[in-house]
Coordinates of C-alpha atoms and ligand atoms in Angstrom, one line a residue:
M19 CA 2.0 30.0 20.8
I20 CA 0.2 29.6 17.5
R21 CA -2.7 27.3 18.2
P22 CA -4.2 25.0 15.5
N23 CA -7.9 24.3 15.3
A24 CA -8.8 22.0 18.2
H25 CA -10.1 19.2 16.0
V26 CA -6.8 19.3 13.9
A27 CA -4.7 19.2 17.0
M28 CA -6.6 16.1 18.1
M29 CA -6.3 14.1 14.9
D30 CA -3.4 11.9 13.9
A31 CA -1.5 12.7 10.7
Y32 CA -2.2 10.3 7.8
A33 CA 0.3 7.4 8.2
L34 CA 2.6 7.3 5.2
A35 CA 4.6 4.2 4.2
D36 CA 7.9 3.7 6.1
L37 CA 10.6 2.8 3.5
S38 CA 13.8 2.7 5.6
A39 CA 15.5 -0.4 4.2
P40 CA 18.3 -2.1 6.2
P41 CA 21.8 -1.1 5.0
G42 CA 23.0 -3.2 2.1
K43 CA 19.6 -4.6 1.2
R44 CA 17.8 -3.8 -2.1
L45 CA 14.5 -2.1 -1.3
V46 CA 11.5 -4.1 -2.4
S47 CA 8.6 -1.7 -2.0
L48 CA 5.3 -3.5 -1.8
C49 CA 3.5 -1.0 0.4
Q50 CA 1.9 1.8 -1.7
N51 CA -0.3 0.0 -4.2
E52 CA 1.8 1.4 -7.0
S53 CA 1.7 -0.2 -10.5
L54 CA 4.3 -3.0 -11.1
R55 CA 5.4 -1.2 -14.2
P56 CA 5.8 2.3 -15.6
P57 CA 2.9 3.9 -17.6
S58 CA 2.5 3.5 -21.3
P59 CA 5.4 5.0 -23.2
L60 CA 2.8 7.3 -24.8
A61 CA 2.3 8.9 -21.4
A62 CA 5.9 9.7 -20.8
E63 CA 6.3 11.2 -24.3
A64 CA 3.2 13.4 -23.9
A65 CA 4.4 14.6 -20.5
A66 CA 7.8 15.5 -21.9
R67 CA 6.1 17.5 -24.8
A68 CA 3.8 19.3 -22.3
A69 CA 6.7 20.1 -20.0
R70 CA 8.2 22.4 -22.6
D71 CA 5.5 24.9 -21.8
Q72 CA 5.9 24.9 -18.1
H73 CA 6.0 28.7 -17.9
L74 CA 2.3 28.6 -18.5
Y75 CA -0.4 27.6 -16.0
P76 CA -2.2 24.3 -16.9
D77 CA -5.7 24.1 -18.3
P78 CA -7.8 24.7 -15.1
D79 CA -10.7 22.9 -16.7
W80 CA -8.8 19.8 -17.8
T81 CA -10.6 20.1 -21.2
T82 CA -8.7 17.5 -23.3
L83 CA -8.4 15.0 -20.4
R84 CA -12.1 15.3 -19.6
A85 CA -13.1 14.8 -23.2
A86 CA -10.9 11.7 -23.4
I87 CA -12.4 10.3 -20.2
G88 CA -15.9 11.1 -21.3
A89 CA -15.4 9.5 -24.7
L90 CA -14.0 6.3 -23.2
H91 CA -16.5 5.8 -20.4
R92 CA -19.5 7.4 -22.2
I93 CA -19.9 10.1 -19.6
D94 CA -20.8 13.7 -20.3
P95 CA -17.4 15.6 -19.8
A96 CA -19.3 18.3 -18.0
A97 CA -20.0 15.9 -15.2
I98 CA -16.2 15.2 -14.7
I99 CA -13.9 17.0 -12.3
C100 CA -10.2 16.1 -12.2
G101 CA -8.1 16.2 -9.0
N102 CA -4.5 16.2 -7.9
G103 CA -5.0 12.5 -7.3
S104 CA -8.3 11.2 -6.1
L105 CA -7.2 12.2 -2.6
D106 CA -7.7 15.8 -3.7
L107 CA -11.4 15.1 -4.6
I108 CA -12.0 13.2 -1.4
G109 CA -10.7 16.1 0.6
C110 CA -12.8 18.6 -1.4
L111 CA -16.0 16.6 -0.9
A112 CA -15.3 16.5 2.9
R113 CA -14.7 20.2 3.0
A114 CA -17.8 21.0 1.0
Y115 CA -20.2 18.7 2.8
L116 CA -18.9 18.2 6.4
A117 CA -18.7 20.5 9.3
P118 CA -18.5 20.1 13.1
G119 CA -21.6 18.4 14.3
D120 CA -21.9 16.3 11.1
A121 CA -20.8 12.7 10.6
A122 CA -19.3 10.7 7.8
L123 CA -19.9 7.0 7.8
I124 CA -17.4 4.3 6.5
P125 CA -17.1 0.5 6.6
A126 CA -15.0 -0.8 9.5
H127 CA -12.0 -1.6 7.4
A128 CA -12.2 1.3 5.0
Y129 CA -9.4 3.3 3.3
P130 CA -7.8 5.3 6.1
F131 CA -7.8 8.6 4.2
F132 CA -11.6 8.8 4.5
R133 CA -10.9 9.3 8.3
T134 CA -8.3 12.0 7.7
A135 CA -10.5 13.9 5.3
T136 CA -13.4 13.7 7.7
L137 CA -11.6 14.6 10.9
A138 CA -9.9 17.6 9.2
T139 CA -13.3 19.2 8.9
G140 CA -14.2 18.8 12.6
A141 CA -16.9 16.3 11.7
R142 CA -17.3 12.9 13.4
L143 CA -16.4 9.6 11.8
D144 CA -18.8 6.6 12.3
T145 CA -18.0 3.1 11.3
A146 CA -20.2 0.1 10.4
P147 CA -19.2 -3.5 10.7
E148 CA -18.1 -5.5 7.6
K149 CA -19.0 -9.1 6.8
D150 CA -16.0 -11.4 5.9
L151 CA -13.9 -8.3 5.2
T152 CA -16.5 -7.1 2.7
V153 CA -18.7 -4.0 2.8
D154 CA -22.1 -4.8 4.4
A155 CA -24.7 -2.5 2.9
A156 CA -27.3 -3.4 5.6
A157 CA -24.8 -2.6 8.4
L158 CA -24.1 0.7 6.8
L159 CA -27.8 1.6 6.5
A160 CA -28.3 0.6 10.2
A161 CA -25.4 2.9 11.2
V162 CA -26.9 6.0 9.5
T163 CA -27.9 8.7 12.1
P164 CA -29.5 12.2 11.6
A165 CA -25.9 13.6 11.6
T166 CA -24.7 11.5 8.7
R167 CA -23.9 13.6 5.6
I168 CA -21.6 11.4 3.6
V169 CA -21.1 7.6 3.3
F170 CA -17.6 6.8 1.8
V171 CA -17.3 3.3 0.2
A172 CA -14.2 2.2 -1.7
N173 CA -15.2 -0.6 -4.1
P174 CA -13.1 -2.7 -4.4
G175 CA -11.9 -1.9 -0.9
N176 CA -8.5 -0.9 0.3
P177 CA -7.0 -2.7 2.3
T178 CA -9.5 -5.6 2.0
G179 CA -9.4 -6.0 -1.8
T180 CA -12.9 -7.3 -1.7
R181 CA -15.9 -5.8 -3.6
I182 CA -19.6 -5.7 -3.6
S183 CA -21.8 -5.8 -6.8
T184 CA -23.1 -2.9 -8.7
A185 CA -26.6 -4.2 -7.8
D186 CA -25.7 -4.0 -4.1
L187 CA -24.3 -0.4 -4.5
T188 CA -27.5 0.6 -6.4
Q189 CA -29.6 -0.8 -3.6
L190 CA -27.5 1.0 -1.0
R191 CA -28.0 4.3 -2.9
Q192 CA -31.7 3.7 -3.2
T193 CA -32.1 2.9 0.5
L194 CA -29.9 5.6 2.0
P195 CA -31.7 8.8 2.9
E196 CA -31.8 11.1 -0.1
D197 CA -29.9 13.9 1.7
V198 CA -26.9 11.6 2.4
L199 CA -24.2 11.8 -0.2
L200 CA -22.8 8.4 -1.3
V201 CA -19.1 8.6 -2.4
I202 CA -18.0 5.5 -4.3
D203 CA -14.2 5.4 -4.6
E204 CA -13.3 3.1 -7.5
A205 CA -9.5 3.6 -7.4
Y206 CA -9.0 -0.1 -8.4
G207 CA -12.0 -0.2 -10.7
E208 CA -10.0 -1.0 -13.8
F209 CA -8.7 -4.3 -12.3
A210 CA -12.2 -5.7 -12.2
D211 CA -13.7 -3.7 -15.1
T212 CA -15.8 -5.1 -17.8
P213 CA -17.8 -2.6 -19.9
Q214 CA -21.0 -3.4 -17.8
D215 CA -19.1 -3.4 -14.5
H216 CA -19.3 0.2 -13.3
C217 CA -21.9 2.4 -11.6
F218 CA -21.5 5.8 -13.2
D219 CA -25.2 5.9 -13.8
L220 CA -25.8 6.3 -10.0
V221 CA -24.6 9.9 -10.4
D222 CA -27.8 10.7 -12.3
R223 CA -29.8 10.5 -9.0
G224 CA -28.1 13.7 -7.8
N225 CA -26.6 12.3 -4.6
A226 CA -23.8 9.9 -5.5
V227 CA -20.2 10.6 -6.7
I228 CA -17.9 8.1 -8.4
L229 CA -14.2 8.6 -8.1
R230 CA -11.4 7.0 -10.2
T231 CA -7.6 7.5 -10.4
F232 CA -4.7 7.2 -12.9
S233 CA -2.5 6.1 -10.0
K234 CA -3.1 2.4 -10.1
A235 CA -3.9 0.5 -13.4
Y236 CA -2.5 3.4 -15.5
G237 CA 0.7 3.5 -13.5
L238 CA 0.7 7.3 -13.0
A239 CA 0.8 7.5 -9.2
G240 CA 3.6 10.1 -9.4
A241 CA 1.7 12.3 -11.8
R242 CA -1.2 12.8 -9.3
V243 CA -4.3 12.6 -11.4
G244 CA -7.7 11.5 -10.2
W245 CA -11.1 12.1 -11.6
G246 CA -14.7 11.8 -10.6
V247 CA -18.2 11.9 -12.0
F248 CA -20.4 14.4 -10.1
P249 CA -24.0 15.6 -10.2
A250 CA -24.0 19.2 -11.5
S251 CA -25.0 20.7 -8.1
I252 CA -22.3 18.8 -6.2
A253 CA -19.7 19.7 -8.9
A254 CA -20.5 23.4 -8.4
E255 CA -19.7 23.2 -4.7
V256 CA -16.6 21.0 -5.1
R257 CA -15.2 23.5 -7.6
K258 CA -15.4 26.2 -5.0
V259 CA -13.1 24.4 -2.6
L260 CA -10.7 22.9 -5.2
N261 CA -7.3 24.5 -5.6
P262 CA -7.2 26.3 -9.0
N263 CA -4.8 24.8 -11.5
N264 CA -4.7 21.6 -9.4
V265 CA -3.3 19.2 -12.1
S266 CA -0.1 20.1 -13.9
A267 CA 0.0 20.3 -17.7
A268 CA 2.4 17.4 -17.9
S269 CA 0.2 15.3 -15.7
Q270 CA -2.9 16.1 -17.7
A271 CA -1.1 15.2 -21.0
A272 CA 0.3 12.0 -19.5
A273 CA -3.1 10.9 -18.3
A274 CA -4.9 11.6 -21.6
A275 CA -2.1 9.7 -23.5
A276 CA -2.3 6.8 -21.0
L277 CA -6.0 6.6 -21.5
S278 CA -5.5 6.4 -25.3
D279 CA -3.4 3.2 -24.8
Q280 CA -6.1 0.9 -23.4
G281 CA -4.2 -2.2 -24.6
Y282 CA -1.2 -1.3 -22.4
M283 CA -3.4 -0.6 -19.4
R284 CA -5.3 -3.9 -19.9
E285 CA -2.0 -5.7 -20.2
T286 CA -0.8 -4.2 -16.9
C287 CA -4.0 -5.4 -15.2
A288 CA -3.6 -8.9 -16.6
L289 CA 0.0 -9.1 -15.6
T290 CA -0.8 -7.9 -12.1
T291 CA -3.7 -10.2 -11.5
G292 CA -1.8 -13.2 -12.8
I293 CA 1.1 -12.5 -10.4
R294 CA -1.3 -11.8 -7.6
D295 CA -3.1 -15.1 -8.0
R296 CA 0.2 -16.9 -8.1
F297 CA 1.3 -15.2 -4.9
R298 CA -1.9 -16.3 -3.2
A299 CA -1.5 -19.8 -4.5
D300 CA 2.1 -19.9 -3.2
L301 CA 1.0 -19.1 0.3
Q302 CA -1.7 -21.8 0.4
G303 CA -0.7 -24.5 2.8
T304 CA 0.4 -22.0 5.4
S305 CA -1.9 -20.7 8.1
L306 CA -2.0 -17.3 6.4
C307 CA -5.4 -16.3 5.0
L308 CA -5.6 -14.2 1.8
P309 CA -9.1 -13.1 0.9
Q310 CA -9.9 -13.0 -2.8
S311 CA -8.7 -9.7 -4.2
F312 CA -10.1 -7.6 -7.0
T313 CA -7.2 -5.2 -7.0
N314 CA -3.4 -4.8 -7.4
F315 CA -2.7 -6.0 -3.8
A316 CA -3.4 -8.9 -1.5
L317 CA -4.4 -8.7 2.1
I318 CA -2.6 -11.3 4.3
R319 CA -4.3 -12.2 7.6
F320 CA -2.1 -13.7 10.3
P321 CA -3.3 -15.6 13.4
S322 CA -2.7 -12.5 15.6
A323 CA -1.5 -8.9 15.5
S324 CA 1.8 -9.9 17.1
A325 CA 2.3 -12.6 14.4
A326 CA 1.7 -9.9 11.7
Q327 CA 4.2 -7.6 13.4
A328 CA 6.8 -10.4 13.6
A329 CA 6.3 -11.4 9.9
D330 CA 6.6 -7.7 9.0
S331 CA 10.0 -7.5 10.8
A332 CA 11.2 -10.7 9.1
L333 CA 10.3 -9.2 5.7
R334 CA 11.9 -5.9 6.4
A335 CA 15.1 -7.6 7.5
E336 CA 15.2 -8.8 3.8
G337 CA 14.4 -5.3 2.5
I338 CA 10.8 -6.2 1.7
F339 CA 8.2 -3.6 2.7
L340 CA 4.5 -4.6 3.1
R341 CA 2.0 -2.3 4.8
A342 CA 0.7 -2.8 8.4
Q343 CA -3.0 -2.4 8.6
G344 CA -3.7 -1.2 12.2
G345 CA -5.0 2.1 10.7
A346 CA -7.8 0.1 9.0
D347 CA -8.6 -1.7 12.3
L348 CA -6.8 -4.9 11.0
P349 CA -3.7 -5.1 13.1
E350 CA -3.5 -8.9 12.4
C351 CA -3.0 -8.1 8.7
L352 CA -0.3 -7.0 6.3
R353 CA -1.1 -5.7 2.8
A354 CA 1.2 -6.7 -0.1
T355 CA 1.1 -4.6 -3.3
I356 CA 1.6 -6.8 -6.3
G357 CA 5.1 -6.1 -7.7
V358 CA 7.1 -7.9 -10.4
A359 CA 7.1 -11.7 -10.3
D360 CA 10.6 -12.1 -8.9
D361 CA 9.8 -9.8 -6.0
M362 CA 6.6 -11.5 -5.2
A363 CA 8.2 -14.9 -5.3
L364 CA 10.9 -13.6 -2.9
A365 CA 8.2 -12.2 -0.5
A366 CA 6.3 -15.5 -0.6
E367 CA 9.5 -17.4 0.1
V368 CA 10.3 -15.2 3.1
L369 CA 6.8 -15.6 4.4
K370 CA 6.8 -19.4 3.9
D371 CA 10.1 -19.7 5.8
W372 CA 8.8 -17.5 8.6
C373 CA 5.6 -19.7 8.8
K374 CA 7.8 -22.8 9.0
R375 CA 9.9 -21.3 11.8
E376 CA 6.7 -20.3 13.7
G377 CA 5.0 -23.6 13.2
L378 CA 2.3 -22.0 11.0
S379 CA 2.7 -24.2 7.9
Ligands
PLP29 C1 -9.2 3.4 -2.2 C2 -8.3 4.5 -2.6 N1 -8.7 5.7 -2.9 C3 -7.9 6.7 -3.3 C4 -6.5 6.5 -3.3 C5 -5.6 7.6 -3.6 O1 -5.3 7.6 -5.0 P1 -4.7 8.9 -5.7 O2 -3.3 8.5 -5.9 O3 -5.5 9.1 -6.9 O4 -4.8 10.1 -4.8 C6 -6.0 5.2 -3.0 C7 -4.5 5.0 -3.0 O5 -4.0 4.1 -2.6 C8 -6.9 4.2 -2.6 O6 -6.4 3.0 -2.3

């Protein structure tokens, strides 16, 4: 028998969305935090042009894309690394900086892939409590041990949708031990972005990395393009463990073109947040609790885990797929990606009817 590494055998596989719609029902997928609309038409055109040269390997240095990201965000392109989705970069950071005996630290309701990436290295995963479903910097600091090598924080968080301020993140970085790497995952950064509202400058300290993605606001989840800002010493190590030629030429071209259409991206964000806030307002008056979200999804908290499960079943019976959150230690919650207005109105209707039947409205 071929035996896997003991720590791999012990870990669970990352739980992917289950999209098995009942026969005859239109599938309404609100479970993967995808964009409610396709990317800018410029992205599709650029990808089609680049696809003509698919007999060639892509640019392994993402030169054009890095230049475009750098120009938009006023970052030195040399500090940028692109990934096959930001998952690629999270995995590389874990592989480069974690080993058996080490620990990574995450907030209690953090993005579950931080767990997968950590456990795959044989390192331990520690968690720190959150306050009101929001990252608690003081609790993270209190949970640091001599084994801690990386602290992963998604801001805004997934599945919570909440965020902490740049000032709090700066304070966290300043207070963490200098030899602990702080990875700030801003996959949903564009939904809350104003020109001042980012923390790329933290990278200058040499022990923080900021990650972003084209999968959410830019609508390119299927293209698999993420990027990050890295201190030079960390970039050098991450590049050693990165698969060469990790982002296809078509995806690089699509991402650069999407970036050039900021108006379209901003419109996607405005459309999304408008529908999100309407969905939240629609469910007011029920016993469901929806924390304020700074992302393209809404977390829905039910009175109990069994109630969340029952509501999930009621939604699935109508072909509507939300995402259960046991993996983020929130079994009493479902997460709804914000889809088009009609789908969200339908989901709200099904939930309100369910609440009525259960005596929860
Ligand atoms: C917080 C967070 N980080 C990273 C990712 C992965 O994004 P990508 O598609 O860039 O790999 C997601 C996707 O849902 C996410 O929610």
